[in-house]
């Protein structure tokens, strides 16, 4: 108590001193130049600040050293907000933002999300939802650090140059090619599409590379060539062969190509060719005989080492009950042979 009274007396005396000092400075201002006046003021402020710090320290020592535990929010302001109060405030801000969105006031909602709820992603998404694509892109880029989202917004805003720059930084070459194509810069579009093709071929994704050639670069022949490359180099062999055949629409041409490729197929890849024939057999009645003949040759060549291959005969004779019985007899006879 004595210490507290001393502090109160000290404060009273200090503020009286401040008043007298201010009066003295004003009285001397007519006889002193501006430099001396400013010097006196700064000295007074410096010593006053030291005195105030001492007073604050003494007052803090009088407080309870163990204040009740609370969750702290907004530490920069030094204020304490109870958890339940914080939740109520947050819920209130959420309601305000929702109401702004219902009223199509997307910018106001974004301000609530950014400044009051500290949720930059929702702020940017709200701007995007409202059609403010440029503003959304800036928030995504500067506050969220999401180049992909920012680039997407720039595309929606038709700011293609900005989007291209970001997609280049993200190494999304196909996106870059698409945007160059959108602005009719076909030269640059083809350069970036070729980069995509090269990346796919290096990782043995030949079907994807062929789709870029066919759908993006509009080069059907190069698409077929790379599928043949995948088949011959055994890179996605079956998928490449199936896609190669599916791209030939004229049946007579397809039949000739099936026969031609079979003649150059090595023995170690004929079982893969057999799987492709199962698909081609179903496409058209005119393909049934040539594909069946090829299947018979492959089955005959491999039946001694792979007896289960006989089951593949039914794929090429789906309605022939006789051949199903022959398959059953063959399997039964072979099992008896092994038992004996």
PDB file of C-alpha atoms in Angstrom, residues 61-318:
ATOM      1  CA  UNK A  61       5.362  -5.193 -10.193  1.00  0.00           C
ATOM      2  CA  UNK A  62       2.256  -4.325  -8.158  1.00  0.00           C
ATOM      3  CA  UNK A  63       0.092  -6.591 -10.374  1.00  0.00           C
ATOM      4  CA  UNK A  64      -0.580 -10.246  -9.763  1.00  0.00           C
ATOM      5  CA  UNK A  65       2.427 -12.083 -11.255  1.00  0.00           C
ATOM      6  CA  UNK A  66       0.218 -15.011 -12.276  1.00  0.00           C
ATOM      7  CA  UNK A  67      -2.755 -13.689 -14.269  1.00  0.00           C
ATOM      8  CA  UNK A  68      -5.543 -16.139 -15.083  1.00  0.00           C
ATOM      9  CA  UNK A  69      -4.765 -18.371 -18.046  1.00  0.00           C
ATOM     10  CA  UNK A  70      -6.414 -17.283 -21.281  1.00  0.00           C
ATOM     11  CA  UNK A  71      -5.940 -17.959 -24.941  1.00  0.00           C
ATOM     12  CA  UNK A  72      -4.201 -14.978 -26.576  1.00  0.00           C
ATOM     13  CA  UNK A  73      -5.182 -13.660 -29.958  1.00  0.00           C
ATOM     14  CA  UNK A  74      -3.866 -10.573 -31.674  1.00  0.00           C
ATOM     15  CA  UNK A  75      -0.615 -10.574 -29.689  1.00  0.00           C
ATOM     16  CA  UNK A  76       0.644  -7.494 -31.539  1.00  0.00           C
ATOM     17  CA  UNK A  77      -1.938  -5.397 -29.727  1.00  0.00           C
ATOM     18  CA  UNK A  78      -1.257  -7.050 -26.414  1.00  0.00           C
ATOM     19  CA  UNK A  79      -4.941  -7.841 -25.881  1.00  0.00           C
ATOM     20  CA  UNK A  80      -6.430 -11.033 -24.478  1.00  0.00           C
ATOM     21  CA  UNK A  81      -9.551 -12.512 -26.051  1.00  0.00           C
ATOM     22  CA  UNK A  82     -11.317 -15.454 -24.502  1.00  0.00           C
ATOM     23  CA  UNK A  83     -11.611 -18.526 -26.773  1.00  0.00           C
ATOM     24  CA  UNK A  84     -15.400 -18.482 -26.757  1.00  0.00           C
ATOM     25  CA  UNK A  85     -15.419 -14.778 -27.660  1.00  0.00           C
ATOM     26  CA  UNK A  86     -12.995 -15.420 -30.505  1.00  0.00           C
ATOM     27  CA  UNK A  87     -15.247 -18.182 -31.864  1.00  0.00           C
ATOM     28  CA  UNK A  88     -18.247 -15.871 -31.691  1.00  0.00           C
ATOM     29  CA  UNK A  89     -16.364 -13.170 -33.564  1.00  0.00           C
ATOM     30  CA  UNK A  90     -15.253 -15.636 -36.208  1.00  0.00           C
ATOM     31  CA  UNK A  91     -18.794 -16.940 -36.635  1.00  0.00           C
ATOM     32  CA  UNK A  92     -20.060 -13.375 -36.956  1.00  0.00           C
ATOM     33  CA  UNK A  93     -17.467 -12.584 -39.649  1.00  0.00           C
ATOM     34  CA  UNK A  94     -18.371 -15.799 -41.496  1.00  0.00           C
ATOM     35  CA  UNK A  95     -22.028 -14.744 -41.510  1.00  0.00           C
ATOM     36  CA  UNK A  96     -21.118 -11.292 -42.806  1.00  0.00           C
ATOM     37  CA  UNK A  97     -19.048 -12.773 -45.639  1.00  0.00           C
ATOM     38  CA  UNK A  98     -21.812 -15.239 -46.519  1.00  0.00           C
ATOM     39  CA  UNK A  99     -24.358 -12.423 -46.624  1.00  0.00           C
ATOM     40  CA  UNK A 100     -22.128 -10.394 -48.949  1.00  0.00           C
ATOM     41  CA  UNK A 101     -21.839 -13.385 -51.297  1.00  0.00           C
ATOM     42  CA  UNK A 102     -25.614 -13.882 -51.284  1.00  0.00           C
ATOM     43  CA  UNK A 103     -25.925 -10.207 -52.254  1.00  0.00           C
ATOM     44  CA  UNK A 104     -23.301 -10.667 -55.020  1.00  0.00           C
ATOM     45  CA  UNK A 105     -20.947  -8.346 -53.158  1.00  0.00           C
ATOM     46  CA  UNK A 106     -17.916 -10.557 -53.739  1.00  0.00           C
ATOM     47  CA  UNK A 107     -15.287  -7.884 -53.170  1.00  0.00           C
ATOM     48  CA  UNK A 108     -16.738  -7.026 -49.758  1.00  0.00           C
ATOM     49  CA  UNK A 109     -16.820 -10.730 -48.848  1.00  0.00           C
ATOM     50  CA  UNK A 110     -13.193 -11.084 -49.957  1.00  0.00           C
ATOM     51  CA  UNK A 111     -12.183  -8.171 -47.713  1.00  0.00           C
ATOM     52  CA  UNK A 112     -13.838  -9.896 -44.739  1.00  0.00           C
ATOM     53  CA  UNK A 113     -12.014 -13.157 -45.496  1.00  0.00           C
ATOM     54  CA  UNK A 114      -8.678 -11.435 -45.964  1.00  0.00           C
ATOM     55  CA  UNK A 115      -8.653  -8.776 -43.264  1.00  0.00           C
ATOM     56  CA  UNK A 116     -10.888 -10.192 -40.534  1.00  0.00           C
ATOM     57  CA  UNK A 117     -10.657 -13.971 -40.974  1.00  0.00           C
ATOM     58  CA  UNK A 118      -7.067 -13.976 -42.299  1.00  0.00           C
ATOM     59  CA  UNK A 119      -8.033 -16.533 -44.949  1.00  0.00           C
ATOM     60  CA  UNK A 120      -6.347 -15.394 -48.150  1.00  0.00           C
ATOM     61  CA  UNK A 121      -7.249 -18.498 -50.146  1.00  0.00           C
ATOM     62  CA  UNK A 122     -10.978 -18.039 -49.533  1.00  0.00           C
ATOM     63  CA  UNK A 123     -10.632 -14.357 -50.337  1.00  0.00           C
ATOM     64  CA  UNK A 124      -9.060 -15.173 -53.699  1.00  0.00           C
ATOM     65  CA  UNK A 125     -11.569 -17.956 -54.406  1.00  0.00           C
ATOM     66  CA  UNK A 126     -14.446 -15.578 -53.625  1.00  0.00           C
ATOM     67  CA  UNK A 127     -13.084 -13.006 -56.058  1.00  0.00           C
ATOM     68  CA  UNK A 128     -12.758 -15.724 -58.684  1.00  0.00           C
ATOM     69  CA  UNK A 129     -16.322 -16.871 -57.997  1.00  0.00           C
ATOM     70  CA  UNK A 130     -17.531 -13.321 -58.523  1.00  0.00           C
ATOM     71  CA  UNK A 131     -15.723 -13.000 -61.846  1.00  0.00           C
ATOM     72  CA  UNK A 132     -13.003 -10.653 -60.583  1.00  0.00           C
ATOM     73  CA  UNK A 133     -10.296 -12.780 -62.166  1.00  0.00           C
ATOM     74  CA  UNK A 134      -7.457 -10.250 -62.251  1.00  0.00           C
ATOM     75  CA  UNK A 135      -7.951  -9.346 -58.592  1.00  0.00           C
ATOM     76  CA  UNK A 136      -8.174 -13.024 -57.666  1.00  0.00           C
ATOM     77  CA  UNK A 137      -4.966 -13.776 -59.566  1.00  0.00           C
ATOM     78  CA  UNK A 138      -3.098 -11.070 -57.658  1.00  0.00           C
ATOM     79  CA  UNK A 139      -4.248 -12.458 -54.291  1.00  0.00           C
ATOM     80  CA  UNK A 140      -3.410 -16.032 -55.310  1.00  0.00           C
ATOM     81  CA  UNK A 141       0.020 -14.935 -56.440  1.00  0.00           C
ATOM     82  CA  UNK A 142       1.032 -12.513 -53.686  1.00  0.00           C
ATOM     83  CA  UNK A 143      -0.829 -13.782 -50.627  1.00  0.00           C
ATOM     84  CA  UNK A 144      -1.365 -17.502 -51.272  1.00  0.00           C
ATOM     85  CA  UNK A 145       1.808 -18.043 -53.349  1.00  0.00           C
ATOM     86  CA  UNK A 146      -0.111 -20.288 -55.742  1.00  0.00           C
ATOM     87  CA  UNK A 147       1.106 -19.737 -59.292  1.00  0.00           C
ATOM     88  CA  UNK A 148      -1.181 -22.456 -60.666  1.00  0.00           C
ATOM     89  CA  UNK A 149      -4.343 -20.817 -59.291  1.00  0.00           C
ATOM     90  CA  UNK A 150      -3.151 -17.391 -60.389  1.00  0.00           C
ATOM     91  CA  UNK A 151      -2.433 -18.644 -63.914  1.00  0.00           C
ATOM     92  CA  UNK A 152      -5.877 -20.228 -64.109  1.00  0.00           C
ATOM     93  CA  UNK A 153      -7.465 -16.886 -63.171  1.00  0.00           C
ATOM     94  CA  UNK A 154      -5.384 -15.042 -65.754  1.00  0.00           C
ATOM     95  CA  UNK A 155      -6.648 -17.479 -68.390  1.00  0.00           C
ATOM     96  CA  UNK A 156     -10.237 -16.734 -67.358  1.00  0.00           C
ATOM     97  CA  UNK A 157      -9.439 -13.028 -67.558  1.00  0.00           C
ATOM     98  CA  UNK A 158      -7.930 -13.617 -71.048  1.00  0.00           C
ATOM     99  CA  UNK A 159      -4.623 -12.259 -69.770  1.00  0.00           C
ATOM    100  CA  UNK A 160      -2.803 -14.925 -71.763  1.00  0.00           C
ATOM    101  CA  UNK A 161       0.678 -13.392 -71.623  1.00  0.00           C
ATOM    102  CA  UNK A 162       0.638 -13.375 -67.815  1.00  0.00           C
ATOM    103  CA  UNK A 163      -0.732 -16.924 -67.732  1.00  0.00           C
ATOM    104  CA  UNK A 164       1.933 -18.155 -70.169  1.00  0.00           C
ATOM    105  CA  UNK A 165       4.683 -16.659 -68.004  1.00  0.00           C
ATOM    106  CA  UNK A 166       3.405 -18.483 -64.915  1.00  0.00           C
ATOM    107  CA  UNK A 167       2.876 -21.801 -66.710  1.00  0.00           C
ATOM    108  CA  UNK A 168       6.434 -21.617 -68.055  1.00  0.00           C
ATOM    109  CA  UNK A 169       7.700 -21.167 -64.496  1.00  0.00           C
ATOM    110  CA  UNK A 170       5.603 -24.172 -63.465  1.00  0.00           C
ATOM    111  CA  UNK A 171       7.011 -26.253 -66.361  1.00  0.00           C
ATOM    112  CA  UNK A 172       3.477 -26.984 -67.614  1.00  0.00           C
ATOM    113  CA  UNK A 173       4.494 -27.141 -71.264  1.00  0.00           C
ATOM    114  CA  UNK A 174       1.231 -28.471 -72.647  1.00  0.00           C
ATOM    115  CA  UNK A 175      -0.654 -25.580 -71.005  1.00  0.00           C
ATOM    116  CA  UNK A 176       1.804 -23.148 -72.554  1.00  0.00           C
ATOM    117  CA  UNK A 177       1.256 -24.756 -75.957  1.00  0.00           C
ATOM    118  CA  UNK A 178      -2.527 -24.546 -75.530  1.00  0.00           C
ATOM    119  CA  UNK A 179      -2.358 -20.821 -74.732  1.00  0.00           C
ATOM    120  CA  UNK A 180      -0.041 -20.051 -77.646  1.00  0.00           C
ATOM    121  CA  UNK A 181      -2.518 -21.899 -79.855  1.00  0.00           C
ATOM    122  CA  UNK A 182      -5.351 -19.843 -78.323  1.00  0.00           C
ATOM    123  CA  UNK A 183      -3.667 -16.616 -79.423  1.00  0.00           C
ATOM    124  CA  UNK A 184      -2.838 -18.109 -82.853  1.00  0.00           C
ATOM    125  CA  UNK A 185       0.904 -18.252 -82.218  1.00  0.00           C
ATOM    126  CA  UNK A 186       1.211 -21.699 -83.829  1.00  0.00           C
ATOM    127  CA  UNK A 187       4.997 -21.565 -84.108  1.00  0.00           C
ATOM    128  CA  UNK A 188       5.522 -21.345 -80.336  1.00  0.00           C
ATOM    129  CA  UNK A 189       2.627 -23.744 -79.732  1.00  0.00           C
ATOM    130  CA  UNK A 190       4.325 -26.465 -81.804  1.00  0.00           C
ATOM    131  CA  UNK A 191       7.640 -25.881 -80.016  1.00  0.00           C
ATOM    132  CA  UNK A 192       6.092 -26.517 -76.609  1.00  0.00           C
ATOM    133  CA  UNK A 193       3.954 -29.430 -77.809  1.00  0.00           C
ATOM    134  CA  UNK A 194       7.100 -31.076 -79.171  1.00  0.00           C
ATOM    135  CA  UNK A 195       8.713 -30.652 -75.761  1.00  0.00           C
ATOM    136  CA  UNK A 196       5.753 -32.527 -74.269  1.00  0.00           C
ATOM    137  CA  UNK A 197       6.114 -35.316 -76.848  1.00  0.00           C
ATOM    138  CA  UNK A 198       9.826 -35.616 -76.068  1.00  0.00           C
ATOM    139  CA  UNK A 199       9.122 -35.841 -72.341  1.00  0.00           C
ATOM    140  CA  UNK A 200       6.550 -38.602 -72.931  1.00  0.00           C
ATOM    141  CA  UNK A 201       8.802 -40.637 -75.233  1.00  0.00           C
ATOM    142  CA  UNK A 202      11.706 -40.400 -72.778  1.00  0.00           C
ATOM    143  CA  UNK A 203       9.459 -41.847 -70.063  1.00  0.00           C
ATOM    144  CA  UNK A 204       8.115 -44.522 -72.483  1.00  0.00           C
ATOM    145  CA  UNK A 205       4.588 -43.074 -72.531  1.00  0.00           C
ATOM    146  CA  UNK A 206       4.143 -43.546 -76.259  1.00  0.00           C
ATOM    147  CA  UNK A 207       0.339 -43.478 -76.343  1.00  0.00           C
ATOM    148  CA  UNK A 208       0.238 -40.077 -74.628  1.00  0.00           C
ATOM    149  CA  UNK A 209       2.875 -38.798 -77.041  1.00  0.00           C
ATOM    150  CA  UNK A 210       0.752 -39.961 -79.991  1.00  0.00           C
ATOM    151  CA  UNK A 211      -2.303 -38.154 -78.599  1.00  0.00           C
ATOM    152  CA  UNK A 212      -0.351 -34.873 -78.506  1.00  0.00           C
ATOM    153  CA  UNK A 213       0.626 -35.366 -82.143  1.00  0.00           C
ATOM    154  CA  UNK A 214      -2.914 -36.245 -83.191  1.00  0.00           C
ATOM    155  CA  UNK A 215      -5.065 -33.910 -81.063  1.00  0.00           C
ATOM    156  CA  UNK A 216      -2.817 -30.919 -80.412  1.00  0.00           C
ATOM    157  CA  UNK A 217      -0.368 -30.845 -83.330  1.00  0.00           C
ATOM    158  CA  UNK A 218      -2.859 -32.255 -85.861  1.00  0.00           C
ATOM    159  CA  UNK A 219      -0.307 -34.698 -87.275  1.00  0.00           C
ATOM    160  CA  UNK A 220      -1.973 -38.093 -87.722  1.00  0.00           C
ATOM    161  CA  UNK A 221       1.017 -39.626 -89.471  1.00  0.00           C
ATOM    162  CA  UNK A 222       3.442 -38.735 -86.673  1.00  0.00           C
ATOM    163  CA  UNK A 223       0.923 -40.125 -84.178  1.00  0.00           C
ATOM    164  CA  UNK A 224       0.900 -43.456 -86.050  1.00  0.00           C
ATOM    165  CA  UNK A 225       4.677 -43.466 -86.385  1.00  0.00           C
ATOM    166  CA  UNK A 226       5.249 -43.075 -82.672  1.00  0.00           C
ATOM    167  CA  UNK A 227       2.722 -45.831 -81.911  1.00  0.00           C
ATOM    168  CA  UNK A 228       4.621 -48.143 -84.252  1.00  0.00           C
ATOM    169  CA  UNK A 229       7.829 -47.119 -82.502  1.00  0.00           C
ATOM    170  CA  UNK A 230       6.307 -48.065 -79.159  1.00  0.00           C
ATOM    171  CA  UNK A 231       5.188 -51.434 -80.525  1.00  0.00           C
ATOM    172  CA  UNK A 232       8.527 -52.251 -82.112  1.00  0.00           C
ATOM    173  CA  UNK A 233      10.585 -51.079 -79.124  1.00  0.00           C
ATOM    174  CA  UNK A 234       8.256 -52.855 -76.681  1.00  0.00           C
ATOM    175  CA  UNK A 235       7.287 -49.620 -74.917  1.00  0.00           C
ATOM    176  CA  UNK A 236       3.601 -49.933 -74.002  1.00  0.00           C
ATOM    177  CA  UNK A 237       3.561 -52.513 -76.795  1.00  0.00           C
ATOM    178  CA  UNK A 238      -0.052 -53.786 -76.600  1.00  0.00           C
ATOM    179  CA  UNK A 239      -1.567 -50.327 -76.002  1.00  0.00           C
ATOM    180  CA  UNK A 240       0.429 -48.890 -78.882  1.00  0.00           C
ATOM    181  CA  UNK A 241      -0.681 -51.700 -81.222  1.00  0.00           C
ATOM    182  CA  UNK A 242      -4.345 -51.392 -80.231  1.00  0.00           C
ATOM    183  CA  UNK A 243      -4.294 -47.623 -80.703  1.00  0.00           C
ATOM    184  CA  UNK A 244      -2.458 -47.959 -84.003  1.00  0.00           C
ATOM    185  CA  UNK A 245      -5.159 -50.276 -85.367  1.00  0.00           C
ATOM    186  CA  UNK A 246      -8.005 -48.187 -83.921  1.00  0.00           C
ATOM    187  CA  UNK A 247      -6.769 -45.147 -85.864  1.00  0.00           C
ATOM    188  CA  UNK A 248      -7.278 -46.958 -89.185  1.00  0.00           C
ATOM    189  CA  UNK A 249     -10.941 -46.549 -90.085  1.00  0.00           C
ATOM    190  CA  UNK A 250     -10.984 -48.166 -93.559  1.00  0.00           C
ATOM    191  CA  UNK A 251     -11.453 -51.940 -93.080  1.00  0.00           C
ATOM    192  CA  UNK A 252      -9.509 -53.109 -96.145  1.00  0.00           C
ATOM    193  CA  UNK A 253      -6.551 -50.938 -95.176  1.00  0.00           C
ATOM    194  CA  UNK A 254      -6.772 -52.214 -91.608  1.00  0.00           C
ATOM    195  CA  UNK A 255      -6.806 -55.855 -92.765  1.00  0.00           C
ATOM    196  CA  UNK A 256      -3.695 -55.318 -94.878  1.00  0.00           C
ATOM    197  CA  UNK A 257      -1.911 -53.603 -91.990  1.00  0.00           C
ATOM    198  CA  UNK A 258      -2.817 -56.447 -89.595  1.00  0.00           C
ATOM    199  CA  UNK A 259      -1.339 -58.971 -92.045  1.00  0.00           C
ATOM    200  CA  UNK A 260       1.724 -56.850 -92.707  1.00  0.00           C
ATOM    201  CA  UNK A 261       2.620 -56.239 -89.068  1.00  0.00           C
ATOM    202  CA  UNK A 262       2.111 -59.914 -88.206  1.00  0.00           C
ATOM    203  CA  UNK A 263       4.679 -60.960 -90.805  1.00  0.00           C
ATOM    204  CA  UNK A 264       7.329 -58.761 -89.212  1.00  0.00           C
ATOM    205  CA  UNK A 265       6.448 -59.672 -85.590  1.00  0.00           C
ATOM    206  CA  UNK A 266       9.133 -61.591 -83.724  1.00  0.00           C
ATOM    207  CA  UNK A 267       8.226 -64.817 -81.928  1.00  0.00           C
ATOM    208  CA  UNK A 268       8.705 -63.288 -78.468  1.00  0.00           C
ATOM    209  CA  UNK A 269       5.946 -60.723 -79.187  1.00  0.00           C
ATOM    210  CA  UNK A 270       3.398 -62.968 -80.878  1.00  0.00           C
ATOM    211  CA  UNK A 271       1.482 -63.598 -77.658  1.00  0.00           C
ATOM    212  CA  UNK A 272       1.001 -59.833 -77.385  1.00  0.00           C
ATOM    213  CA  UNK A 273      -0.166 -59.806 -81.009  1.00  0.00           C
ATOM    214  CA  UNK A 274      -2.673 -62.524 -80.128  1.00  0.00           C
ATOM    215  CA  UNK A 275      -4.214 -60.234 -77.466  1.00  0.00           C
ATOM    216  CA  UNK A 276      -4.580 -57.505 -80.075  1.00  0.00           C
ATOM    217  CA  UNK A 277      -6.306 -59.920 -82.463  1.00  0.00           C
ATOM    218  CA  UNK A 278      -9.012 -60.621 -79.867  1.00  0.00           C
ATOM    219  CA  UNK A 279     -10.000 -56.946 -80.094  1.00  0.00           C
ATOM    220  CA  UNK A 280      -9.739 -56.685 -83.886  1.00  0.00           C
ATOM    221  CA  UNK A 281     -11.836 -59.839 -84.335  1.00  0.00           C
ATOM    222  CA  UNK A 282     -14.858 -58.101 -82.760  1.00  0.00           C
ATOM    223  CA  UNK A 283     -14.641 -54.907 -84.808  1.00  0.00           C
ATOM    224  CA  UNK A 284     -16.033 -56.079 -88.125  1.00  0.00           C
ATOM    225  CA  UNK A 285     -17.176 -59.340 -89.681  1.00  0.00           C
ATOM    226  CA  UNK A 286     -14.719 -58.845 -92.528  1.00  0.00           C
ATOM    227  CA  UNK A 287     -11.841 -59.010 -90.035  1.00  0.00           C
ATOM    228  CA  UNK A 288     -12.904 -62.272 -88.414  1.00  0.00           C
ATOM    229  CA  UNK A 289     -11.257 -64.682 -90.879  1.00  0.00           C
ATOM    230  CA  UNK A 290      -7.829 -62.986 -91.095  1.00  0.00           C
ATOM    231  CA  UNK A 291      -7.609 -62.438 -87.342  1.00  0.00           C
ATOM    232  CA  UNK A 292      -8.762 -66.008 -86.644  1.00  0.00           C
ATOM    233  CA  UNK A 293      -6.130 -67.416 -88.998  1.00  0.00           C
ATOM    234  CA  UNK A 294      -3.397 -65.401 -87.285  1.00  0.00           C
ATOM    235  CA  UNK A 295      -4.654 -66.548 -83.879  1.00  0.00           C
ATOM    236  CA  UNK A 296      -4.564 -70.217 -84.980  1.00  0.00           C
ATOM    237  CA  UNK A 297      -0.952 -69.845 -86.109  1.00  0.00           C
ATOM    238  CA  UNK A 298       0.126 -68.253 -82.832  1.00  0.00           C
ATOM    239  CA  UNK A 299      -1.733 -70.840 -80.722  1.00  0.00           C
ATOM    240  CA  UNK A 300      -0.257 -73.716 -82.707  1.00  0.00           C
ATOM    241  CA  UNK A 301       3.275 -72.336 -82.282  1.00  0.00           C
ATOM    242  CA  UNK A 302       2.946 -71.956 -78.516  1.00  0.00           C
ATOM    243  CA  UNK A 303       0.642 -74.778 -77.387  1.00  0.00           C
ATOM    244  CA  UNK A 304       3.473 -77.172 -76.579  1.00  0.00           C
ATOM    245  CA  UNK A 305       4.989 -74.762 -74.068  1.00  0.00           C
ATOM    246  CA  UNK A 306       1.810 -73.022 -72.936  1.00  0.00           C
ATOM    247  CA  UNK A 307      -1.041 -75.508 -72.913  1.00  0.00           C
ATOM    248  CA  UNK A 308      -3.458 -72.969 -71.394  1.00  0.00           C
ATOM    249  CA  UNK A 309      -3.302 -70.998 -74.633  1.00  0.00           C
ATOM    250  CA  UNK A 310      -5.849 -73.423 -76.087  1.00  0.00           C
ATOM    251  CA  UNK A 311      -8.528 -71.502 -74.136  1.00  0.00           C
ATOM    252  CA  UNK A 312      -7.986 -68.544 -76.458  1.00  0.00           C
ATOM    253  CA  UNK A 313      -9.605 -70.469 -79.305  1.00  0.00           C
ATOM    254  CA  UNK A 314     -13.046 -69.669 -77.887  1.00  0.00           C
ATOM    255  CA  UNK A 315     -12.457 -65.936 -78.382  1.00  0.00           C
ATOM    256  CA  UNK A 316     -12.326 -66.547 -82.124  1.00  0.00           C
ATOM    257  CA  UNK A 317     -15.196 -69.071 -82.173  1.00  0.00           C
ATOM    258  CA  UNK A 318     -17.720 -67.628 -79.704  1.00  0.00           C
TER     259      UNK A 318
END
